[in-house]
CSV table of C-alpha atoms in Angstrom, one decimal:
chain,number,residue,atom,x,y,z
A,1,UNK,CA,40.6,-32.1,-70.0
A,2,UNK,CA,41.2,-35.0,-67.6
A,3,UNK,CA,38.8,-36.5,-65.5
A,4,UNK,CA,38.9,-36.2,-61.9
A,5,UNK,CA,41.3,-39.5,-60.6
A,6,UNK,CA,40.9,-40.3,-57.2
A,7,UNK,CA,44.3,-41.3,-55.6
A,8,UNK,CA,43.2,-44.9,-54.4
A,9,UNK,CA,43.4,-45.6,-49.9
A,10,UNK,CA,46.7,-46.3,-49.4
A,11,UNK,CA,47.7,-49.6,-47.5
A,12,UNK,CA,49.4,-49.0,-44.0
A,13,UNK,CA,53.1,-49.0,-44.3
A,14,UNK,CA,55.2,-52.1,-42.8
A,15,UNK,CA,55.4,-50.3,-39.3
A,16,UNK,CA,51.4,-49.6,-39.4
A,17,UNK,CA,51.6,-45.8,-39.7
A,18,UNK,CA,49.6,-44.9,-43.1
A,19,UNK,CA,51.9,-44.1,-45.9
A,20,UNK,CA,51.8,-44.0,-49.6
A,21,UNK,CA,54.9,-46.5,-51.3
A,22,UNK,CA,56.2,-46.8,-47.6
A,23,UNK,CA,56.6,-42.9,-46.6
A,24,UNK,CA,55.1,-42.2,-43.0
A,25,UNK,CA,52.2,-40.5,-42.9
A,26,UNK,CA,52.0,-37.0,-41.1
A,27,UNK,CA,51.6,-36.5,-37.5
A,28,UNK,CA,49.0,-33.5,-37.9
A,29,UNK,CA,47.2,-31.7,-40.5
A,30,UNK,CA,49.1,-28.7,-41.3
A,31,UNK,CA,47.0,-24.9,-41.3
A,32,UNK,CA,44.1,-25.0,-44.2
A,33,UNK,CA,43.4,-21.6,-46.1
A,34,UNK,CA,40.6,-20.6,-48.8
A,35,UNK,CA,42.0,-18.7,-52.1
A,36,UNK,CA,38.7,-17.6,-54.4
A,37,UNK,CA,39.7,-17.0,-57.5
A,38,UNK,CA,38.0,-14.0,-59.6
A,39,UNK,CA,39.2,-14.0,-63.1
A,40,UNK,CA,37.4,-11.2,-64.7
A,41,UNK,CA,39.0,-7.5,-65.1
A,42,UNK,CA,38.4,-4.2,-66.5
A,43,UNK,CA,41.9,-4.5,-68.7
A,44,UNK,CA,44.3,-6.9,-68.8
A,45,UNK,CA,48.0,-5.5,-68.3
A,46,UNK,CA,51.1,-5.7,-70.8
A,47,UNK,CA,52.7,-8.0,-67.9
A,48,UNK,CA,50.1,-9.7,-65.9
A,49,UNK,CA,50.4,-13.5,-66.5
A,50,UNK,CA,47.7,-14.6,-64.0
A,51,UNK,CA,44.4,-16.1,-65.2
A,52,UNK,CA,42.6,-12.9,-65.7
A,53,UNK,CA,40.2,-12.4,-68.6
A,54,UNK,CA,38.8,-9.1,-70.0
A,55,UNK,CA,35.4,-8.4,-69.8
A,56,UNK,CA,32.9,-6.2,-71.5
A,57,UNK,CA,29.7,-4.9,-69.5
A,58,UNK,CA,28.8,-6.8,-66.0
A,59,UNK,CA,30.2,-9.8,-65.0
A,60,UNK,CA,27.7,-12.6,-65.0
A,61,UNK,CA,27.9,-12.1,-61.1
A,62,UNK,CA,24.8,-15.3,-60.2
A,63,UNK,CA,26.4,-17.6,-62.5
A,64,UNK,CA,29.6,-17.1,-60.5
A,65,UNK,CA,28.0,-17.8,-57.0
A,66,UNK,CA,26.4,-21.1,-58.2
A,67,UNK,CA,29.3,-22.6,-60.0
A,68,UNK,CA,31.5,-21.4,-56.7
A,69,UNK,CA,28.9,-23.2,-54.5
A,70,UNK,CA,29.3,-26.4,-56.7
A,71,UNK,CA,33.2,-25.9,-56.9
A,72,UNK,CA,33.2,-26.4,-53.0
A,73,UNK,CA,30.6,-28.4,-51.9
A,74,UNK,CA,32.5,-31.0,-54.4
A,75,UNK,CA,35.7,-29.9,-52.9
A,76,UNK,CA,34.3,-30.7,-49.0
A,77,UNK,CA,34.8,-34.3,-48.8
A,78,UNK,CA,39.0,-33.3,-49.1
A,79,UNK,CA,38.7,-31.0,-46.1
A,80,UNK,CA,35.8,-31.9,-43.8
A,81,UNK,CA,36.2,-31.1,-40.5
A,82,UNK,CA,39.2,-29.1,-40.8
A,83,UNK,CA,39.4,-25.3,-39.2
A,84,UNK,CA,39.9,-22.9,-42.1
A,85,UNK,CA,43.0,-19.9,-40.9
A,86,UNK,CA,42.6,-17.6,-43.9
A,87,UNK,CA,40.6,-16.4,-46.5
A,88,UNK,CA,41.7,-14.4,-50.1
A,89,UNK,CA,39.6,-13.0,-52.6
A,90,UNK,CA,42.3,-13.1,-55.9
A,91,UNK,CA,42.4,-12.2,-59.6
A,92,UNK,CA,42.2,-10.6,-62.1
A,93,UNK,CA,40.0,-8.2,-59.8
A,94,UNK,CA,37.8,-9.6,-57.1
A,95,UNK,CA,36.6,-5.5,-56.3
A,96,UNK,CA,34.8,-6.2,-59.1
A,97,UNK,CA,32.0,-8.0,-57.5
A,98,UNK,CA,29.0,-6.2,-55.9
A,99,UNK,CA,29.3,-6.1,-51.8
A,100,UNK,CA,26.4,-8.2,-52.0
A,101,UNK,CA,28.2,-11.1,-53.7
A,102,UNK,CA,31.1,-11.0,-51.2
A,103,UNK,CA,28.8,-11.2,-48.7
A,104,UNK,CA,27.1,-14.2,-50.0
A,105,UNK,CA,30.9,-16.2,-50.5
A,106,UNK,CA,31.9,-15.4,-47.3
A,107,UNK,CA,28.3,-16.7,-45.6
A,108,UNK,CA,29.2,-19.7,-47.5
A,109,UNK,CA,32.3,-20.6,-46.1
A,110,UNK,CA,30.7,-19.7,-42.9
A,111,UNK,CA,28.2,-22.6,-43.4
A,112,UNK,CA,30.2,-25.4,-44.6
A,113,UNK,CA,33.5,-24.7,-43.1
A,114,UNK,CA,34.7,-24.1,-39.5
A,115,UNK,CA,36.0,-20.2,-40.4
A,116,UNK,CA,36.5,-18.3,-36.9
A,117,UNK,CA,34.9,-14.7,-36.5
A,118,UNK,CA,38.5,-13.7,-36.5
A,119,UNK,CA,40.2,-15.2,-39.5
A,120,UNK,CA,41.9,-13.0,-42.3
A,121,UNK,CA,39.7,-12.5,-44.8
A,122,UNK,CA,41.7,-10.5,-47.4
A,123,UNK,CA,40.2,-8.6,-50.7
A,124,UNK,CA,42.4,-7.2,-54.0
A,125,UNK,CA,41.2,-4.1,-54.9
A,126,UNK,CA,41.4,-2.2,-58.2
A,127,UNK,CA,42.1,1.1,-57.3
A,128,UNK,CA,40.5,1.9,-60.6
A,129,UNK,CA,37.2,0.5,-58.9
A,130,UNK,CA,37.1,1.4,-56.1
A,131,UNK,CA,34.2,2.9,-54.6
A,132,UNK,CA,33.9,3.8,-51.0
A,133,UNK,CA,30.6,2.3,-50.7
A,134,UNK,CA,31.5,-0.8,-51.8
A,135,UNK,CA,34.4,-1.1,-49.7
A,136,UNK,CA,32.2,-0.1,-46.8
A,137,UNK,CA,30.0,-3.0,-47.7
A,138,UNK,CA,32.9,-6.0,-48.3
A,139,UNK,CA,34.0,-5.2,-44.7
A,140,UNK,CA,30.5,-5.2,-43.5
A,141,UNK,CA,30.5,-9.2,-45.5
A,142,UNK,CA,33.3,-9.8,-43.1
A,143,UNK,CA,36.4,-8.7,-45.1
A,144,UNK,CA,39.0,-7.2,-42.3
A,145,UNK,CA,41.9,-6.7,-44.7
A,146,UNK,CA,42.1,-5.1,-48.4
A,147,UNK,CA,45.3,-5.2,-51.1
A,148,UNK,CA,45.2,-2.4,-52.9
A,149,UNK,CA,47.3,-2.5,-56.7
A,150,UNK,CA,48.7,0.8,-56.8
A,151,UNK,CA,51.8,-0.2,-58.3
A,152,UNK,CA,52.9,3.3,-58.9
A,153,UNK,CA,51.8,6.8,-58.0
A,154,UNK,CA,53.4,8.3,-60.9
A,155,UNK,CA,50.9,8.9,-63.8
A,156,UNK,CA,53.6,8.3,-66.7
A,157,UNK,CA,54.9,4.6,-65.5
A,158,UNK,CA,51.0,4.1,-64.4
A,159,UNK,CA,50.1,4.4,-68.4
A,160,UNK,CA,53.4,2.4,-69.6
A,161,UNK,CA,52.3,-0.4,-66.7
A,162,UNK,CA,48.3,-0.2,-68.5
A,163,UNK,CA,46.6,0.1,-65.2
A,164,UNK,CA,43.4,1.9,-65.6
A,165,UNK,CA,43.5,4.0,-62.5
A,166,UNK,CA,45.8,7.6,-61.7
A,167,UNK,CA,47.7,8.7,-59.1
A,168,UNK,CA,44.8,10.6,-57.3
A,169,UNK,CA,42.7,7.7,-57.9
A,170,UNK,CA,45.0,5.6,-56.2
A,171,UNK,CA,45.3,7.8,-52.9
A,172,UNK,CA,41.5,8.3,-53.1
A,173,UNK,CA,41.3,4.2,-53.0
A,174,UNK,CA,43.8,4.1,-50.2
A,175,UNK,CA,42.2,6.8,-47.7
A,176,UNK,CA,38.9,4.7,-48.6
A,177,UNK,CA,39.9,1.3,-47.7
A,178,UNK,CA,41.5,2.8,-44.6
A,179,UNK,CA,38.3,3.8,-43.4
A,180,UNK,CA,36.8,0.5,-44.3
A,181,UNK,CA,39.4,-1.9,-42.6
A,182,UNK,CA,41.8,-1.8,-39.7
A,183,UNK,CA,44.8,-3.8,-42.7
A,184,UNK,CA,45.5,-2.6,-45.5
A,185,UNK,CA,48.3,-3.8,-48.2
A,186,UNK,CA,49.8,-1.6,-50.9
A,187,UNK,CA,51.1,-3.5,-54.1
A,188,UNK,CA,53.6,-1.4,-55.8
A,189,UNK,CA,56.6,-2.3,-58.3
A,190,UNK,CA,59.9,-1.2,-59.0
A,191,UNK,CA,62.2,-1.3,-62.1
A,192,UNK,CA,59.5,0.1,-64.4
A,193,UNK,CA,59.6,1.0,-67.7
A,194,UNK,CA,62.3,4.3,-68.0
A,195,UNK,CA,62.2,4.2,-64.3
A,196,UNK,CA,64.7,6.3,-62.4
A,197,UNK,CA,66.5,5.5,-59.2
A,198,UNK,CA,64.8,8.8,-57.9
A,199,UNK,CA,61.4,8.1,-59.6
A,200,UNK,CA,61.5,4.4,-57.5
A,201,UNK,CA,62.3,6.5,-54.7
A,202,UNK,CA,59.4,8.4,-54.6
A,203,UNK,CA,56.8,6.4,-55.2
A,204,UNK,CA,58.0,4.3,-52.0
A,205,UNK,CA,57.6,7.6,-49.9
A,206,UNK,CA,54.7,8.2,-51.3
A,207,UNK,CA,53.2,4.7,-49.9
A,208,UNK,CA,54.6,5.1,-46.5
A,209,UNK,CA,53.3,8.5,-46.0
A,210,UNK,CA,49.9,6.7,-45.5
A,211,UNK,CA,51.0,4.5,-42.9
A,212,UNK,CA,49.1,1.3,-44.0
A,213,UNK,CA,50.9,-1.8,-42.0
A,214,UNK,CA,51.5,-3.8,-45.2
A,215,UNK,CA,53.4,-2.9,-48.3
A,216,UNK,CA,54.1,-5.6,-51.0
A,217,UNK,CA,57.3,-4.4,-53.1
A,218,UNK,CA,57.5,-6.1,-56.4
A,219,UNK,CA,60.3,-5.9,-58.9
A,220,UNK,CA,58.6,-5.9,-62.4
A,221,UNK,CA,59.7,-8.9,-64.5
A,222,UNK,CA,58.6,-10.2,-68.1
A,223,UNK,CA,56.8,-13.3,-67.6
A,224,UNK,CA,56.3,-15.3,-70.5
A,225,UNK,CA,52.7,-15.2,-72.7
A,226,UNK,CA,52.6,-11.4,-71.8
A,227,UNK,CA,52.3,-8.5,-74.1
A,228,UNK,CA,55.6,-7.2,-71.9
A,229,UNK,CA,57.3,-10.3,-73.2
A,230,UNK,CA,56.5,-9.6,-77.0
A,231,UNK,CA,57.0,-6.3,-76.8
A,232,UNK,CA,59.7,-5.5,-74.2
A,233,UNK,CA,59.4,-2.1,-73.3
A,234,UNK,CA,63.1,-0.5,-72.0
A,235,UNK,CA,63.2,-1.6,-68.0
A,236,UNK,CA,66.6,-0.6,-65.9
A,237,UNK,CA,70.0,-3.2,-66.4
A,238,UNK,CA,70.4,-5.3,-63.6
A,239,UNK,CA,72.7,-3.3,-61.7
A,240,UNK,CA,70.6,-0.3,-61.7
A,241,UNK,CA,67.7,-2.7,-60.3
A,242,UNK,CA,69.6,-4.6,-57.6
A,243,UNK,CA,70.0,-0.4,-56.4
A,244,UNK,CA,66.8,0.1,-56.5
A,245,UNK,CA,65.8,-3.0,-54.9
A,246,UNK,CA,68.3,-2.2,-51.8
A,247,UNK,CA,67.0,1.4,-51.5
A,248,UNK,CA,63.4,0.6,-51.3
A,249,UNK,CA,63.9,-2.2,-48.7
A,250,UNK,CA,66.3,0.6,-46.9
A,251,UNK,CA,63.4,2.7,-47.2
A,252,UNK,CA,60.7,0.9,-46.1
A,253,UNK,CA,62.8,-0.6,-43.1
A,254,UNK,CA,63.8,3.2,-41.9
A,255,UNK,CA,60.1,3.6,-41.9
A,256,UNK,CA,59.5,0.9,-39.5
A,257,UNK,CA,58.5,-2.3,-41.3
A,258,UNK,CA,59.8,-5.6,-41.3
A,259,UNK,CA,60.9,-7.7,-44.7
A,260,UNK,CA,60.1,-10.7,-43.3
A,261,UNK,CA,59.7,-12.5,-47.3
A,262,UNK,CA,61.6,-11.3,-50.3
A,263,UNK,CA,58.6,-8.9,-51.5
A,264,UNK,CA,56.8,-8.6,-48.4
A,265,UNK,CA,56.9,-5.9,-45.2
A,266,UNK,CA,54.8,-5.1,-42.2
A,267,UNK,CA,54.1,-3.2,-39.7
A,268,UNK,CA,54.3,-5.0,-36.4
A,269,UNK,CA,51.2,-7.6,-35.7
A,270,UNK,CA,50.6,-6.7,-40.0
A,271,UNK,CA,52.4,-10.2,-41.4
A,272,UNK,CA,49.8,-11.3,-44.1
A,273,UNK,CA,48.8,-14.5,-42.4
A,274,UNK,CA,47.3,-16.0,-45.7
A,275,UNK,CA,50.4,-16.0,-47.5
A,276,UNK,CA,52.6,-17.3,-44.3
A,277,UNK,CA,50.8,-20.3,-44.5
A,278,UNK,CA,51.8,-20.8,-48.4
A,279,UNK,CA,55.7,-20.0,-47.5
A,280,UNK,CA,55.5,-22.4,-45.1
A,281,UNK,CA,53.9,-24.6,-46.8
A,282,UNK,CA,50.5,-25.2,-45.0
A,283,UNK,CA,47.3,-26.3,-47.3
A,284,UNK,CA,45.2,-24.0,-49.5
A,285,UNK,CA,42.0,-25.2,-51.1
A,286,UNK,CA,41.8,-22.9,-54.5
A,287,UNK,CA,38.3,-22.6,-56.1
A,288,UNK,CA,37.3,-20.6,-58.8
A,289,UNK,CA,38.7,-21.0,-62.5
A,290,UNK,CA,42.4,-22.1,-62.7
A,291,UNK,CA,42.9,-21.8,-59.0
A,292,UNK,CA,44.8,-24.7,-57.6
A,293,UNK,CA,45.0,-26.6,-54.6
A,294,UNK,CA,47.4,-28.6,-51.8
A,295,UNK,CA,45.8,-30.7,-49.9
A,296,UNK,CA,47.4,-33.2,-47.1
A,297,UNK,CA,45.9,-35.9,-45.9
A,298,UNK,CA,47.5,-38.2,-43.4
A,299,UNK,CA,49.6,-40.4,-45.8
A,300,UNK,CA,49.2,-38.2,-48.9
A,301,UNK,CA,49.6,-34.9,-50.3
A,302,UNK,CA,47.8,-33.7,-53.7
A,303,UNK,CA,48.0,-30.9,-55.9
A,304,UNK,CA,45.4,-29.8,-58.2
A,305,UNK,CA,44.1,-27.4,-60.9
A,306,UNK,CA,40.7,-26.3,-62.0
A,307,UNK,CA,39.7,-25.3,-65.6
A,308,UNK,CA,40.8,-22.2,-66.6
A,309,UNK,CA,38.7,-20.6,-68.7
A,310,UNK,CA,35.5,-18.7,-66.9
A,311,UNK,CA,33.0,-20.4,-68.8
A,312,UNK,CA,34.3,-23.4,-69.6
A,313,UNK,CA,34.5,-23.9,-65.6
A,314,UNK,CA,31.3,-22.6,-64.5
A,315,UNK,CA,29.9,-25.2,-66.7
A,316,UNK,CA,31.9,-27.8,-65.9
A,317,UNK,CA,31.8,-27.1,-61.5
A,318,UNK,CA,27.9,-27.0,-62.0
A,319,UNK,CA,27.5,-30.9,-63.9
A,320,UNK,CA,29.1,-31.8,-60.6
A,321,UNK,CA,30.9,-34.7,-62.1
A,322,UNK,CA,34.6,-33.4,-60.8
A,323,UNK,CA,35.2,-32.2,-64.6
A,324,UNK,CA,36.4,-28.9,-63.7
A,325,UNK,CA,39.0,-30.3,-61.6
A,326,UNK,CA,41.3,-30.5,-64.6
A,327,UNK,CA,44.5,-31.6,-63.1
A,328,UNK,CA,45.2,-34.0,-59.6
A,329,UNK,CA,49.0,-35.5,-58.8
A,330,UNK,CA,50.2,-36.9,-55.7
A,331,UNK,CA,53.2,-35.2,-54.9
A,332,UNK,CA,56.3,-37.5,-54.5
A,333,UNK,CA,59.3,-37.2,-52.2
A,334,UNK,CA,61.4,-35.3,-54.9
A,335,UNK,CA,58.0,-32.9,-55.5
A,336,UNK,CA,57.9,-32.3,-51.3
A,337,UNK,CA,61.5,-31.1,-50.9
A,338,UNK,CA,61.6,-29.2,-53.7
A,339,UNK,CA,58.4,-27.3,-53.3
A,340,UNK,CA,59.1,-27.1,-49.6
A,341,UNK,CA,62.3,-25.2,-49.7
A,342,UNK,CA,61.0,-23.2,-52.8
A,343,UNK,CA,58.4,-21.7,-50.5
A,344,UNK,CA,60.1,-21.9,-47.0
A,345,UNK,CA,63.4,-20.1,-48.7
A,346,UNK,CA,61.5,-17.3,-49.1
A,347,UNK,CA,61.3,-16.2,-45.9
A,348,UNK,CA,64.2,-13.7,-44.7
A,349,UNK,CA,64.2,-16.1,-40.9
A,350,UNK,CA,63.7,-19.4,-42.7
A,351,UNK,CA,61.8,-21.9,-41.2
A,352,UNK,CA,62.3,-24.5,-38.1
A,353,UNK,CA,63.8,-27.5,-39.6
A,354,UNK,CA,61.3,-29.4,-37.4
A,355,UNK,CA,58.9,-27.7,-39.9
A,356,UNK,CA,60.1,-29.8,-43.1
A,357,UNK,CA,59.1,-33.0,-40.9
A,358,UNK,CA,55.9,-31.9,-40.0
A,359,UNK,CA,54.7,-30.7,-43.0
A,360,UNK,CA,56.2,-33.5,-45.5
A,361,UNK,CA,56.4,-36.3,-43.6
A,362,UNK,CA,59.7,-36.9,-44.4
A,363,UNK,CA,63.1,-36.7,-42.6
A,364,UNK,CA,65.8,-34.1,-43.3
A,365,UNK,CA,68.3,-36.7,-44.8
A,366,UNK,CA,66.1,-36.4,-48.2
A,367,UNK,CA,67.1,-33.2,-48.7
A,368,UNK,CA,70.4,-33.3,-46.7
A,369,UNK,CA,73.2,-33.4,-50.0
A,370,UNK,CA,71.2,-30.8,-51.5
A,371,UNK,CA,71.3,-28.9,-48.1
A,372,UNK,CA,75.5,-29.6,-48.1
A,373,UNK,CA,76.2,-27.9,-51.4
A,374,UNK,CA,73.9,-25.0,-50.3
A,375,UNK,CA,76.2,-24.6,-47.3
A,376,UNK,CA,79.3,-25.3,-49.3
A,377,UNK,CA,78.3,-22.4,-51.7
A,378,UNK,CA,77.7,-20.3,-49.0
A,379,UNK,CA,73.5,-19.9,-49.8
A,380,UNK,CA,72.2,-21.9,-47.3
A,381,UNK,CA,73.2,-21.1,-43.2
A,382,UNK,CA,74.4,-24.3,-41.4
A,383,UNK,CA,72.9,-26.4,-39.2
A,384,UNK,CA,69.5,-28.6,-39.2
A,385,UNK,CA,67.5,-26.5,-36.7
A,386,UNK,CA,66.9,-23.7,-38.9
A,387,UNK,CA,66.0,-24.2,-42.7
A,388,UNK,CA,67.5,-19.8,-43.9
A,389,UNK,CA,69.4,-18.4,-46.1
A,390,UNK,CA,72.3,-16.5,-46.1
A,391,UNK,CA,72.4,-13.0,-47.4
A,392,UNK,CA,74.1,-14.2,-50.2
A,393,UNK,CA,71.7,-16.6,-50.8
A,394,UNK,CA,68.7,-14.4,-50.2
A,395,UNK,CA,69.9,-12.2,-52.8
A,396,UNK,CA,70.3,-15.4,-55.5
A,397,UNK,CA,67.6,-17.0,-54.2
A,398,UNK,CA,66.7,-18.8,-57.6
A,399,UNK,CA,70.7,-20.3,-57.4
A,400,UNK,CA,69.8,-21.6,-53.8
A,401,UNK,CA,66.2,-22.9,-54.8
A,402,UNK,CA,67.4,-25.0,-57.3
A,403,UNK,CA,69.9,-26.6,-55.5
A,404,UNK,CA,66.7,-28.9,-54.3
A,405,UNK,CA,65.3,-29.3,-57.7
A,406,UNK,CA,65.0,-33.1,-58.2
């Protein structure tokens, strides 16, 4: 593991605005959201690559809370006096800690951050824990919005996908958190194991008959170091998936929701705040084990990483010697475009190209040949006012993206 390096003042830049090797600094801070990472979970799926570990019995809950206090009272110097937007409880499965623990994070923030009684504070949700009490008592802690993983509500794919929870205990979750909150997400995938186009159909109908104002629709993929990737069960071609994928967005539209992000569609005044900020490429400061972090500072922007493993980092976050910050890189002028346009692409309206400058500090001439050949291959609309993709370039999004790879 590497030692925490702190990036070293940089010297003003020959006009006198800050900057870092001569790049201006930025003109404002862009929006700053919390992402608390929970790694434990009940059962880890065939294709979950996210930093989720299996655990046996309770969680060791206290031990948690005081390595998370450590995590960001160390982190505080990086983002004092800055408003926090958004808040998100992630995992493995954050529904597995108590009400009383939830309550006791989000009083934290409340105490060493500026959080506003009305920011986002989303929680994931195992439908396979879910309790209605407990979901009574994170919205009492100040959650107002819950994700739900349902992923399917057919009990077949449910068992192929290794999700612990049934159909009916997925509806039962839903008609909970409804109660609990005013927002609630639904997770579900497509292009599942032996799936049928009439199967995928379904289980869409089946989420917008409860009229939540979010529905995140996923197409399943093998990610590397998964049991999925070992063992690849039989999934539809890609033709039969790119037909799915245009009826469940025909779906879902018809219904009344906007896809307003390649996976994502809401309800009006239902847009997931927390993850706007990340597509257009606003700050995040990740604590927990193996969360990481981008944080801007007027003539810098720095990435980092804690330690993954639980242990290994509650240890490390509570010596309070910056240990369990296992990773820190300043992100160059390559890094920025790149990563810009890999989030901001994303989006089905784009972005303002004023937004590049704000938020990188750089002009659009760094990534203007890149931006040419986009256009040329017809991925990328024309113009400099708006950063979007064409439909053809929505739909080959990875082709576009890494036209700005450096």
């Amino acid at each position: 593991m590497k030692k925490l390096v702190r990036v070293p003042q940089a010297e003003p830049a020959s006009d006198g605005r800050p900057g870092v090797r001569g790049r201006p600094g930025l003109a404002a801070l862009p929006p700053l959201s919390i992402y608390i990472h929970v790694p434990w979970c009940v059962h880890k799926c065939p294709y979950c690559d996210f930093n989720s570990h299996e655990r046996n019995g309770d969680i060791p809950e206290q031990a948690y809370l005081q390595a998370l206090q450590a995590d960001l009272e160390q982190a505080l110097p990086d983002v004092w006096g800055r408003q926090v937007s958004t808040v998100f409880f992630g995992g493995g499965t954050p529904s597995l800690l108590s009400a009383d623990a939830v309550d006791q994070i989000i009083s934290l923030l409340r105490a060493t951050l500026s959080l506003p009684p009305d920011a986002e504070i989303t929680l994931e949700a195992n439908p396979g824990t879910a309790e209605a009490a407990r979901f009574q008592g994170y919205a009492k802690a100040g959650v107002n919005r819950i994700s739900l993983g349902i992923q399917s509500f057919d009990d077949d794919k449910l068992k192929r996908l290794g999700r612990i929870h049934d159909a009916a205990q997925a509806k039962a979750a839903i008609e909970m958190a409804q109660r609990a909150v005013d927002r609630v997400n639904l997770d579900l995938m497509f292009a599942l194991p032996q799936q049928t186009l009439t199967q995928c159909e379904q289980d869409v109908r089946e989420a917008l008959a409860f009229e939540t104002g979010h529905l995140s629709l996923y197409h399943l993929t093998l990610e590397p170091n998964t049991v999925f990737a070992k063992y690849p069960p039989r999934l539809p071609d890609d033709e039969q998936s790119a037909v799915m994928q245009d009826r469940v967005a025909a779906l879902a539209e018809a219904a009344g929701f906007e896809r307003y992000e390649v996976s994502a569609y809401a309800r009006p005044g239902q847009v997931c705040q927390h993850n706007m900020n990340y597509w257009q490429f606003g700050d995040y400061l990740g604590i927990g084990p193996g969360a990481h972090s981008k944080i801007s500072f007027q003539n810098r922007i720095i990435r980092q990483a804690r330690a993954r493993m639980p242990d290994a980092w509650m240890r490390l976050a509570q010596e309070r010697q910056g240990k369990h910050i296992v990773e820190q890189r300043e992100l160059n002028h390559g890094d920025l475009g790149f990563e810009f346009m890999l989030n901001a692409l994303r989006l089905k309206q784009g972005v303002e190209g004023g937004l590049f400058i704000e938020r990188t500090g750089l002009s659009l001439m760094a990534i203007l040949p890149a931006m040419r050949r986009a256009v040329d291959r017809g991925l990328l609309q024309p113009g400099l006012d708006r950063v979007q993709a064409t439909s053809q370039g929505w739909r080959f999004l990875n082709d576009l993206q890494m036209e700005f790879l450096p």
